[in-house]
Amino acid sequence: MHQFRSLHLATLEKVFSRLFIRLKSTGRRPSAPLGSRILTNCDDIFKHNMWDHVQWTEADKDNAHLKAAENSKVHIPLAEQGKFDTEACKYWDTFYALHERKFFKDRKWLLLEFPELLPSDSKSQESGFDGEMDTRLQQHHSHTHFDCTSNHQRLCQDAELETNEAAMRVSYPGQHASFRIMEVGCGVGNSVFPMINNIKENAAFLYCCDFSPHAIQLLKSHPDYDHSVCCAFVHDICEQEGPLPFPPQSLDVILAVFVLSSIHPDRLQGVVNRLSSYLKFGGIFLFRDYGRYDMSQLRFKKGRCLSDNFYVRGDGTCVYFFTKDEVHSLFSNAGLEEVQNLEDRRIQVNRAKKVSMHRVWMQSKYRKSHPVSPC
Ligand SMILES: C[S@@+](CC[C@H](N)C(=O)[O-])C[C@H]1O[C@@H](n2cnc3c(N)ncnc32)[C@H](O)[C@@H]1O
């Protein structure tokens, strides 16, 4: 029953001690650690707002299958679907014009669930700008001696390395940082601001993009936005050619929090492939998003379904609900290796209304491994 998260004890200690120092300075009471609140007696359900590691009963599963089958019986006609994809940016921009900073809450759990966002000292030294380039050049030279590397592969490697080297010579924001993070689909910064102090403390740099100009404008006008450690810009991650302000293989972490679900499932593989090309070897892709049969999927009314498990909300924004296997295929097809891939099943409680809801979120971490010698 207790599928505890695979966090290293040492990392947990580090995160908790930082959190504790911050809570001490703000005088707030630390909340229960994530993942630790287990419902053992059903009578206690309304004692807390959230219960972790929830096992579904057969009846829960049947009910979920039934509701999803019911609300996806009728699909929106194909001729009407196109605009939700081609004009996705417009729908999200209108969303931020309306709700501004008021809709999403700050992702306070971010550093607990994703301690990889904190650079370790040794990691920063290893991945320093010059050292990294040296290592890559060494890899390049050793690669050229592999007898079983085809000429074509070798030419591709040469071309790629030359492009990277040329890009490295051009100056770009964050180029001297020892640790670089990119958040995609950052919205108004609900993940950016919970980590900005860490970025400052660790000589790291944060890039963040969203295709909504309104969202980026709101993020940049936030009093905590600091352009010496952060570069926010408007960018559509579905665009395969759109320029990014850093060279390939320069990121330590890519963070995607409730963004990939907004994208048409047919486009997702291309998006993940392209983003992954910006990770360094050893870099990690951190992902959190909606899981299959989350309460928000089951609540859709008939007539909102675009294709299996993909829906459009009343405001024109779209949402997909992932399974573990789909997440695994997405990242492993992009050449990344699983570090964590879990379904986070919880019960969320509205104590005032005495209502409980099953929540399902995906949480995954996939690493770009160092290349192994082909011989
Ligand atoms: C559910 S919101 C999540 C925002 C933020 N990550 C958070 O956790 O609060 C989804 C975000 O993804 C952005 N988004 C959706 N598709 C995108 C795309 N193709 N390129 C860039 N941003 C996109 C939307 O504008 C929106 O800000």
Coordinates of C-alpha atoms and ligand atoms in Angstrom, one line a residue:
M1 CA 0.0 0.0 0.0
H2 CA 2.8 2.4 0.9
Q3 CA 4.5 3.1 -2.4
F4 CA 6.8 5.7 -1.0
R5 CA 8.7 7.9 -3.5
S6 CA 12.2 7.0 -4.4
L7 CA 13.9 10.1 -3.0
H8 CA 17.4 9.7 -1.7
L9 CA 17.5 10.1 2.1
A10 CA 20.4 12.5 1.8
T11 CA 18.5 14.7 -0.7
L12 CA 15.4 14.6 1.4
E13 CA 17.4 15.8 4.4
K14 CA 18.9 18.6 2.4
V15 CA 15.5 19.7 1.1
F16 CA 13.8 19.5 4.5
S17 CA 16.6 21.4 6.2
R18 CA 16.3 24.2 3.6
L19 CA 12.6 24.2 4.0
F20 CA 12.9 24.2 7.8
I21 CA 15.2 27.2 7.7
R22 CA 12.8 29.1 5.5
L23 CA 9.7 28.1 7.6
K24 CA 11.6 29.1 10.8
S25 CA 12.3 32.5 9.3
T26 CA 8.7 33.0 8.3
G27 CA 7.4 31.5 11.6
R28 CA 5.0 29.2 9.7
R29 CA 4.2 25.7 11.0
P30 CA 5.7 23.0 8.7
S31 CA 2.9 21.0 6.9
A32 CA 2.9 17.2 7.0
P33 CA 5.6 15.8 4.6
L34 CA 4.2 14.9 1.2
G35 CA 3.2 11.3 0.8
S36 CA 2.9 10.7 4.5
R37 CA -0.8 11.0 5.1
I38 CA -2.4 7.6 4.8
L39 CA -6.1 7.0 5.3
T40 CA -6.4 3.8 7.4
N41 CA -9.8 4.4 8.9
C42 CA -12.6 5.5 6.5
D43 CA -14.3 7.4 9.3
D44 CA -11.3 9.8 9.4
I45 CA -11.8 10.9 5.8
F46 CA -13.0 14.5 6.6
K47 CA -10.2 15.1 9.1
H48 CA -7.8 16.3 6.4
N49 CA -7.9 17.9 2.9
M50 CA -5.8 15.3 1.2
W51 CA -4.9 11.6 1.6
D52 CA -1.9 10.0 -0.1
H53 CA -1.2 6.7 -1.8
V54 CA -4.8 5.7 -2.2
Q55 CA -5.6 2.2 -3.5
W56 CA -8.7 2.1 -5.8
T57 CA -11.3 -0.5 -5.1
E58 CA -12.8 -2.5 -8.0
A59 CA -15.9 -0.4 -7.6
D60 CA -13.9 2.8 -8.0
K61 CA -12.3 1.4 -11.1
D62 CA -15.6 0.3 -12.6
N63 CA -17.1 3.7 -11.9
A64 CA -14.2 5.6 -13.5
H65 CA -14.3 3.4 -16.7
L66 CA -18.0 3.9 -16.9
K67 CA -17.9 7.7 -16.6
A68 CA -15.0 8.1 -19.1
A69 CA -16.8 5.8 -21.6
E70 CA -20.0 7.8 -21.1
N71 CA -18.4 11.3 -21.6
S72 CA -16.4 10.2 -24.6
K73 CA -19.1 8.3 -26.5
V74 CA -19.6 11.3 -28.8
H75 CA -16.5 13.1 -30.3
I76 CA -16.6 16.7 -31.5
P77 CA -16.7 16.5 -35.3
L78 CA -13.2 16.6 -36.9
A79 CA -14.1 19.6 -38.9
E80 CA -14.6 21.6 -35.7
Q81 CA -11.6 20.3 -33.8
G82 CA -8.8 22.0 -35.8
K83 CA -9.2 25.4 -34.1
F84 CA -8.5 24.0 -30.7
D85 CA -5.0 22.9 -31.9
T86 CA -4.1 25.8 -34.3
E87 CA -5.5 28.5 -32.1
A88 CA -4.5 26.9 -28.7
C89 CA -2.3 30.0 -28.0
K90 CA -5.2 32.3 -28.4
Y91 CA -7.4 30.3 -26.0
W92 CA -4.7 30.3 -23.3
D93 CA -3.9 34.0 -23.8
T94 CA -7.5 34.8 -23.3
F95 CA -7.5 32.6 -20.2
Y96 CA -4.6 34.7 -18.7
A97 CA -6.2 38.0 -19.8
L98 CA -9.2 37.0 -17.8
H99 CA -7.7 35.2 -14.7
E100 CA -4.3 36.9 -14.6
R101 CA -2.4 35.5 -11.6
K102 CA -5.5 34.3 -9.7
F103 CA -6.2 30.8 -11.2
F104 CA -3.3 28.5 -10.3
K105 CA -1.7 28.2 -6.9
D106 CA 2.1 28.3 -6.4
R107 CA 3.6 24.8 -6.7
K108 CA 4.9 24.7 -3.1
W109 CA 5.6 21.0 -3.4
L110 CA 8.1 21.5 -6.2
L111 CA 11.4 21.2 -4.5
L112 CA 10.2 18.3 -2.3
E113 CA 9.1 16.2 -5.3
F114 CA 11.8 17.4 -7.6
P115 CA 15.0 17.8 -5.6
E116 CA 16.8 17.5 -8.9
L117 CA 16.0 21.2 -9.3
L118 CA 18.7 21.9 -6.6
P119 CA 22.1 21.7 -8.1
S120 CA 24.5 19.6 -5.9
D121 CA 27.9 21.2 -5.5
S122 CA 29.7 18.3 -7.2
K123 CA 27.2 18.4 -10.1
S124 CA 27.7 22.1 -10.7
Q125 CA 31.5 21.6 -10.9
E126 CA 31.2 18.8 -13.3
S127 CA 28.8 20.6 -15.6
G128 CA 30.6 23.9 -15.6
F129 CA 30.7 25.6 -18.9
D130 CA 34.4 25.0 -19.8
G131 CA 34.6 21.5 -18.3
E132 CA 31.5 20.5 -20.1
M133 CA 32.8 21.6 -23.5
D134 CA 36.1 19.8 -22.8
T135 CA 34.3 16.6 -22.0
R136 CA 32.2 16.8 -25.1
L137 CA 35.3 17.5 -27.2
Q138 CA 37.0 14.5 -25.7
Q139 CA 33.9 12.4 -26.4
H140 CA 33.9 13.7 -29.9
H141 CA 37.5 12.8 -30.5
S142 CA 37.2 9.3 -29.0
H143 CA 34.0 8.8 -31.1
T144 CA 36.0 9.5 -34.3
H145 CA 38.2 6.5 -33.5
F146 CA 35.4 4.0 -33.3
D147 CA 35.8 1.7 -36.2
C148 CA 32.2 0.6 -36.2
T149 CA 30.8 4.2 -36.4
S150 CA 29.6 4.6 -40.0
N151 CA 30.8 7.5 -42.1
H152 CA 27.4 8.9 -42.1
Q153 CA 27.1 8.8 -38.3
R154 CA 30.5 10.4 -38.0
L155 CA 29.6 13.2 -40.4
C156 CA 26.4 13.8 -38.4
Q157 CA 28.4 13.9 -35.1
D158 CA 30.9 16.4 -36.7
A159 CA 28.2 18.6 -38.0
E160 CA 26.3 18.6 -34.6
L161 CA 29.4 19.3 -32.6
E162 CA 30.4 22.2 -34.9
T163 CA 27.0 23.7 -34.6
N164 CA 27.1 23.4 -30.8
E165 CA 30.6 24.8 -30.7
A166 CA 29.6 27.8 -32.9
A167 CA 26.5 28.3 -30.8
M168 CA 28.6 28.2 -27.6
R169 CA 30.9 31.0 -28.9
V170 CA 27.9 33.3 -29.2
S171 CA 26.9 34.8 -25.9
Y172 CA 23.5 34.0 -24.5
P173 CA 21.7 34.7 -21.2
G174 CA 22.8 32.3 -18.5
Q175 CA 25.8 31.1 -20.4
H176 CA 28.1 31.4 -17.3
A177 CA 25.7 29.6 -14.9
S178 CA 26.9 26.3 -13.6
F179 CA 23.4 24.9 -13.7
R180 CA 20.6 25.7 -16.2
I181 CA 16.9 24.9 -15.8
M182 CA 14.2 25.4 -18.4
E183 CA 10.5 25.4 -17.5
V184 CA 8.2 25.0 -20.4
G185 CA 4.6 26.2 -20.3
C186 CA 5.4 28.3 -17.2
G187 CA 2.2 30.3 -17.2
V188 CA 2.4 33.2 -14.8
G189 CA 5.3 31.6 -12.8
N190 CA 3.6 29.3 -10.2
S191 CA 6.6 27.1 -10.4
V192 CA 9.2 29.8 -11.2
F193 CA 8.7 31.9 -8.0
P194 CA 8.9 28.9 -5.5
M195 CA 12.3 28.1 -7.0
I196 CA 13.8 31.6 -7.7
N197 CA 15.6 31.9 -4.3
N198 CA 17.3 28.6 -4.9
I199 CA 18.4 29.7 -8.3
K200 CA 19.9 32.8 -6.8
E201 CA 21.6 30.9 -4.0
N202 CA 23.2 28.3 -6.3
A203 CA 24.5 30.5 -9.1
A204 CA 22.0 28.7 -11.4
F205 CA 20.0 30.2 -14.2
L206 CA 16.3 29.6 -15.1
Y207 CA 14.7 29.9 -18.6
C208 CA 11.0 29.8 -18.8
C209 CA 8.7 30.0 -21.7
D210 CA 5.0 30.0 -22.5
F211 CA 3.2 30.7 -25.7
S212 CA 0.8 33.2 -24.0
P213 CA 2.2 36.7 -24.2
H214 CA -0.2 37.8 -21.4
A215 CA 1.2 35.1 -19.1
I216 CA 4.9 36.1 -19.8
Q217 CA 4.1 39.7 -19.3
L218 CA 2.5 39.0 -15.9
L219 CA 5.4 36.8 -14.9
K220 CA 8.0 39.5 -15.9
S221 CA 6.1 42.2 -14.0
H222 CA 6.0 40.1 -10.7
P223 CA 8.1 41.8 -8.0
D224 CA 10.3 38.7 -7.5
Y225 CA 11.2 38.4 -11.2
D226 CA 15.0 38.9 -11.5
H227 CA 16.4 39.0 -15.0
S228 CA 19.9 38.4 -13.7
V229 CA 19.0 34.8 -12.9
C230 CA 15.9 34.3 -15.1
C231 CA 15.0 34.7 -18.7
A232 CA 11.2 34.5 -19.5
F233 CA 10.2 34.5 -23.2
V234 CA 7.2 33.8 -25.4
H235 CA 7.6 30.5 -27.2
D236 CA 5.4 27.7 -28.6
I237 CA 7.0 24.4 -27.8
C238 CA 5.1 22.7 -30.7
E239 CA 7.1 24.8 -33.1
Q240 CA 9.9 22.7 -34.3
E241 CA 12.0 25.5 -35.7
G242 CA 11.4 28.4 -33.3
P243 CA 14.7 29.6 -31.8
L244 CA 15.6 29.1 -28.1
P245 CA 18.0 31.4 -26.3
F246 CA 20.6 28.7 -25.5
P247 CA 22.4 26.0 -27.5
P248 CA 21.5 22.3 -27.8
Q249 CA 22.8 20.1 -24.9
S250 CA 23.1 23.0 -22.5
L251 CA 20.3 22.3 -20.0
D252 CA 20.6 20.4 -16.7
V253 CA 16.9 20.2 -16.1
I254 CA 13.7 20.6 -18.2
L255 CA 10.5 21.0 -16.1
A256 CA 7.0 20.5 -17.5
V257 CA 4.2 20.9 -15.0
F258 CA 0.7 20.4 -16.3
V259 CA 1.7 21.6 -19.8
L260 CA 2.1 18.5 -22.0
S261 CA -1.5 17.6 -21.3
S262 CA -2.6 20.8 -23.1
I263 CA -1.0 19.6 -26.4
H264 CA -2.6 17.4 -29.0
P265 CA -1.4 13.8 -28.3
D266 CA -0.2 13.5 -32.0
R267 CA 2.3 16.3 -31.5
L268 CA 3.7 15.2 -28.2
Q269 CA 6.5 12.9 -29.3
G270 CA 7.9 15.6 -31.6
V271 CA 7.8 18.1 -28.7
V272 CA 9.5 15.8 -26.2
N273 CA 12.1 14.8 -28.8
R274 CA 13.0 18.4 -29.6
L275 CA 13.1 19.5 -26.0
S276 CA 15.3 16.6 -25.0
S277 CA 17.9 17.6 -27.6
Y278 CA 18.6 20.7 -25.3
L279 CA 19.4 18.5 -22.3
K280 CA 23.1 17.8 -21.5
F281 CA 24.1 14.2 -21.1
G282 CA 23.2 13.4 -17.6
G283 CA 20.4 16.1 -17.6
I284 CA 16.9 15.2 -16.5
F285 CA 13.4 15.9 -17.7
L286 CA 10.9 16.4 -14.8
F287 CA 7.2 15.9 -15.6
R288 CA 4.0 16.3 -13.6
D289 CA 0.6 16.1 -15.2
Y290 CA -2.9 14.7 -15.2
G291 CA -3.3 10.9 -14.9
R292 CA -6.0 8.7 -16.5
Y293 CA -9.4 8.8 -14.7
D294 CA -8.5 11.8 -12.6
M295 CA -11.6 13.4 -11.2
S296 CA -11.3 16.3 -13.7
Q297 CA -11.6 13.7 -16.6
L298 CA -14.6 12.1 -15.2
R299 CA -16.4 15.4 -14.6
F300 CA -16.4 16.3 -18.3
K301 CA -19.9 16.4 -19.8
K302 CA -20.8 14.6 -23.1
G303 CA -19.8 16.7 -26.2
R304 CA -16.4 17.9 -24.9
C305 CA -14.3 14.9 -26.1
L306 CA -11.9 15.4 -29.0
S307 CA -10.4 11.9 -29.1
D308 CA -9.8 9.1 -26.5
N309 CA -8.9 10.7 -23.2
F310 CA -8.4 14.2 -24.8
Y311 CA -11.0 16.9 -24.1
V312 CA -11.7 20.6 -24.6
R313 CA -12.8 22.8 -21.8
G314 CA -15.5 25.4 -22.1
D315 CA -12.8 28.1 -22.6
G316 CA -11.2 26.3 -25.5
T317 CA -8.1 25.0 -23.7
C318 CA -7.5 21.2 -24.1
V319 CA -6.4 18.5 -21.7
Y320 CA -5.1 14.9 -22.1
F321 CA -5.1 12.3 -19.3
F322 CA -1.9 10.1 -19.3
T323 CA -1.2 6.5 -18.3
K324 CA 2.1 5.3 -17.0
D325 CA 2.8 3.3 -20.2
E326 CA 2.1 6.3 -22.4
V327 CA 4.5 8.5 -20.3
H328 CA 7.1 5.8 -20.5
S329 CA 6.9 5.5 -24.3
L330 CA 7.0 9.3 -24.8
F331 CA 10.2 9.8 -22.9
S332 CA 12.0 6.5 -23.8
N333 CA 11.2 7.1 -27.5
A334 CA 13.0 10.4 -27.1
G335 CA 16.1 8.4 -25.9
L336 CA 15.7 9.1 -22.2
E337 CA 16.0 6.6 -19.3
E338 CA 13.4 6.2 -16.6
V339 CA 14.4 7.4 -13.1
Q340 CA 10.9 7.6 -11.8
N341 CA 7.4 7.0 -13.4
L342 CA 4.6 6.9 -10.9
E343 CA 0.9 7.4 -10.6
D344 CA 0.2 9.7 -7.7
R345 CA -3.3 8.6 -6.5
R346 CA -4.9 10.7 -3.8
I347 CA -8.2 11.5 -2.2
Q348 CA -8.9 15.3 -2.1
V349 CA -11.5 16.3 0.4
N350 CA -13.8 19.3 0.5
R351 CA -14.4 19.3 4.2
A352 CA -17.0 22.1 4.2
K353 CA -19.1 20.3 1.5
K354 CA -18.3 16.8 2.8
V355 CA -17.2 15.7 -0.6
S356 CA -14.2 13.5 -1.5
M357 CA -12.7 13.2 -5.0
H358 CA -10.2 10.8 -6.5
R359 CA -7.2 12.6 -7.9
V360 CA -4.6 11.0 -10.2
W361 CA -1.5 12.7 -11.2
M362 CA 1.5 11.4 -13.1
Q363 CA 5.0 12.2 -11.8
S364 CA 8.0 11.2 -13.9
K365 CA 11.7 11.8 -14.2
Y366 CA 13.7 10.7 -17.3
R367 CA 17.4 11.2 -17.7
K368 CA 19.5 11.6 -20.8
S369 CA 22.3 9.1 -20.4
H370 CA 25.8 9.6 -21.4
P371 CA 26.5 8.0 -24.8
V372 CA 28.0 4.5 -24.6
S373 CA 30.7 3.4 -27.0
P374 CA 29.1 1.6 -29.9
C375 CA 31.9 -1.0 -29.9
Ligands
LIG1 C1 -2.3 24.2 -16.9 S1 -1.3 25.6 -17.3 C2 0.1 25.2 -16.3 C3 0.9 26.4 -16.0 C4 2.2 26.2 -15.1 N1 3.0 25.2 -15.7 C5 1.7 25.9 -13.7 O1 2.0 24.8 -13.3 O2 1.0 26.7 -13.1 C6 -0.7 25.1 -18.9 C7 0.3 26.1 -19.5 O3 0.9 25.6 -20.7 C8 1.0 26.6 -21.6 N2 1.1 26.0 -22.9 C9 0.2 25.1 -23.5 N3 0.6 24.7 -24.7 C10 1.8 25.4 -24.9 C11 2.7 25.4 -26.0 N4 2.5 24.7 -27.1 N5 3.9 26.1 -25.9 C12 4.1 26.9 -24.8 N6 3.2 26.9 -23.7 C13 2.1 26.2 -23.8 C14 -0.3 27.4 -21.4 O4 -0.3 28.7 -21.9 C15 -0.4 27.4 -19.9 O5 0.3 28.5 -19.3

